[in-house]
PDB file of C-alpha atoms in Angstrom:
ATOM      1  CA  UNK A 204     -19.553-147.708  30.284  1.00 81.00           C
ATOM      2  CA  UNK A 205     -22.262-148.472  32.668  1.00 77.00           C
ATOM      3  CA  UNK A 206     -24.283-144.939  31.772  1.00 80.00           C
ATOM      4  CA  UNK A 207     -23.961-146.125  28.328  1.00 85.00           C
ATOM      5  CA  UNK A 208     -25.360-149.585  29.057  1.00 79.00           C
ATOM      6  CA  UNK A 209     -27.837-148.257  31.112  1.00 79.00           C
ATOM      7  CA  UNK A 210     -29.241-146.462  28.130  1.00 79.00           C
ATOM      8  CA  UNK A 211     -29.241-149.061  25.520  1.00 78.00           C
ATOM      9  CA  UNK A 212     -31.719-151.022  28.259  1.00 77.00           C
ATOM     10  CA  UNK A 213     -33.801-148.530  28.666  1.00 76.00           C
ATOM     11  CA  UNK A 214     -37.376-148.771  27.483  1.00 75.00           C
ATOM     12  CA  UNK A 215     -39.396-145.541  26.508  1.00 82.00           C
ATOM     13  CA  UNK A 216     -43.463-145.865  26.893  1.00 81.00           C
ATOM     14  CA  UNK A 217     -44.746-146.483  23.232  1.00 85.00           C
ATOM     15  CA  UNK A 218     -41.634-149.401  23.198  1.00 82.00           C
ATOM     16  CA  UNK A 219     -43.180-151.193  26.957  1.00 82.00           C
ATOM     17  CA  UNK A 220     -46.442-151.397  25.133  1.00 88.00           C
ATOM     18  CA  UNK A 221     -45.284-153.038  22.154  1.00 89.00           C
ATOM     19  CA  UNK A 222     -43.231-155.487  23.920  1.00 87.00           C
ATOM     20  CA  UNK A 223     -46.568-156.074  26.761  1.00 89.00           C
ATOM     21  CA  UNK A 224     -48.942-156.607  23.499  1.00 93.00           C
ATOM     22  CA  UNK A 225     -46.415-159.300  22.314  1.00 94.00           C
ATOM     23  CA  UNK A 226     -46.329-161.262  25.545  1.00 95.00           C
ATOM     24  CA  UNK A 227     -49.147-164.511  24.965  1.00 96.00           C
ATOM     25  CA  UNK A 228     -51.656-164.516  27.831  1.00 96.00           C
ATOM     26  CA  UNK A 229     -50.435-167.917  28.345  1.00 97.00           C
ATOM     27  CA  UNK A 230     -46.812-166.815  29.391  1.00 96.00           C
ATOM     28  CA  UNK A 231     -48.312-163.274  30.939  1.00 95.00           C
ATOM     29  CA  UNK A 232     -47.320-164.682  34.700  1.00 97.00           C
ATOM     30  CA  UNK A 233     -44.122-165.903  33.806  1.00 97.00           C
ATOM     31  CA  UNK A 234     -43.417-162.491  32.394  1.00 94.00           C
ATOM     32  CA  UNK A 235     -44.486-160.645  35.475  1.00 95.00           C
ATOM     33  CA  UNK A 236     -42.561-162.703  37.584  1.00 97.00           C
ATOM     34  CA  UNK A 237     -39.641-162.729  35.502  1.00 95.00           C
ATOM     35  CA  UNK A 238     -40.303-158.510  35.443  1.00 91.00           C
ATOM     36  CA  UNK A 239     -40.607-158.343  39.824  1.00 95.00           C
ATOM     37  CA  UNK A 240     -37.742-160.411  40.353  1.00 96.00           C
ATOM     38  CA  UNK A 241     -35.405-158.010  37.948  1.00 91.00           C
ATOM     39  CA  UNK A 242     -37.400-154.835  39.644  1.00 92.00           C
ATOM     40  CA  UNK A 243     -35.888-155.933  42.915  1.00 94.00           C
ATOM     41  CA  UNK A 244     -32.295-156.428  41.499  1.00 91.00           C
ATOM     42  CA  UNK A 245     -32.623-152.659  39.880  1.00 89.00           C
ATOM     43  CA  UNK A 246     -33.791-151.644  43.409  1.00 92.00           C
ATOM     44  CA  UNK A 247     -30.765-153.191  45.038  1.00 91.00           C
ATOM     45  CA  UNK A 248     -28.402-151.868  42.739  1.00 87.00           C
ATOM     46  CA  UNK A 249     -29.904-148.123  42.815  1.00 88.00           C
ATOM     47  CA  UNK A 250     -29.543-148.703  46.690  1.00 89.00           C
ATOM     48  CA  UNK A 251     -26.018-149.630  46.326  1.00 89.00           C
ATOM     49  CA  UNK A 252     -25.323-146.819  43.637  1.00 87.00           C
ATOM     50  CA  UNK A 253     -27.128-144.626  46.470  1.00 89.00           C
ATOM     51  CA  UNK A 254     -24.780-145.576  49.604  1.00 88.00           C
ATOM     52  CA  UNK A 255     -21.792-144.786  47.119  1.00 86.00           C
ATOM     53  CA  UNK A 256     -20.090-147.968  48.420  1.00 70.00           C
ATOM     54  CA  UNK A 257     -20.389-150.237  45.377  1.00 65.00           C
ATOM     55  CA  UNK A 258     -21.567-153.212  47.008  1.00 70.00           C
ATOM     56  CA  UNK A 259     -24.488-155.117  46.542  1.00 69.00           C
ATOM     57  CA  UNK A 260     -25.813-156.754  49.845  1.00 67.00           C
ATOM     58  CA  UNK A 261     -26.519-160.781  50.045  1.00 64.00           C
ATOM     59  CA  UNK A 262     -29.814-161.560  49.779  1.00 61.00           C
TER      60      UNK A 262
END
């Protein structure tokens, strides 16, 4: 289930730039943040996925 969601989130290259060219300069901050903060939640998951305990640690 999770191998299947993973794939329905995943964005290929030609997709990221459509979505980037959509974003208003006005709201191009918000974005990024929005983008860093759910890079370090990936990051903490793949680090969890990597231990092989499935636990995320507190932040």
């Amino acid at each position: 289930m999770l191998l299947r969601w993973l794939n329905t989130q995943a964005v290929e290259p030609a997709a990221g730039e459509r979505l980037l060219a959509a974003v208003p300069a006005h709201c191009l901050r918000a974005v990024a943040d929005v983008a860093s903060h759910c890079a370090r939640e990936w990051e903490r998951l793949a680090g969890a996925l990597q231990q092989g305990d499935g636990r995320l640690e507190a932040q």
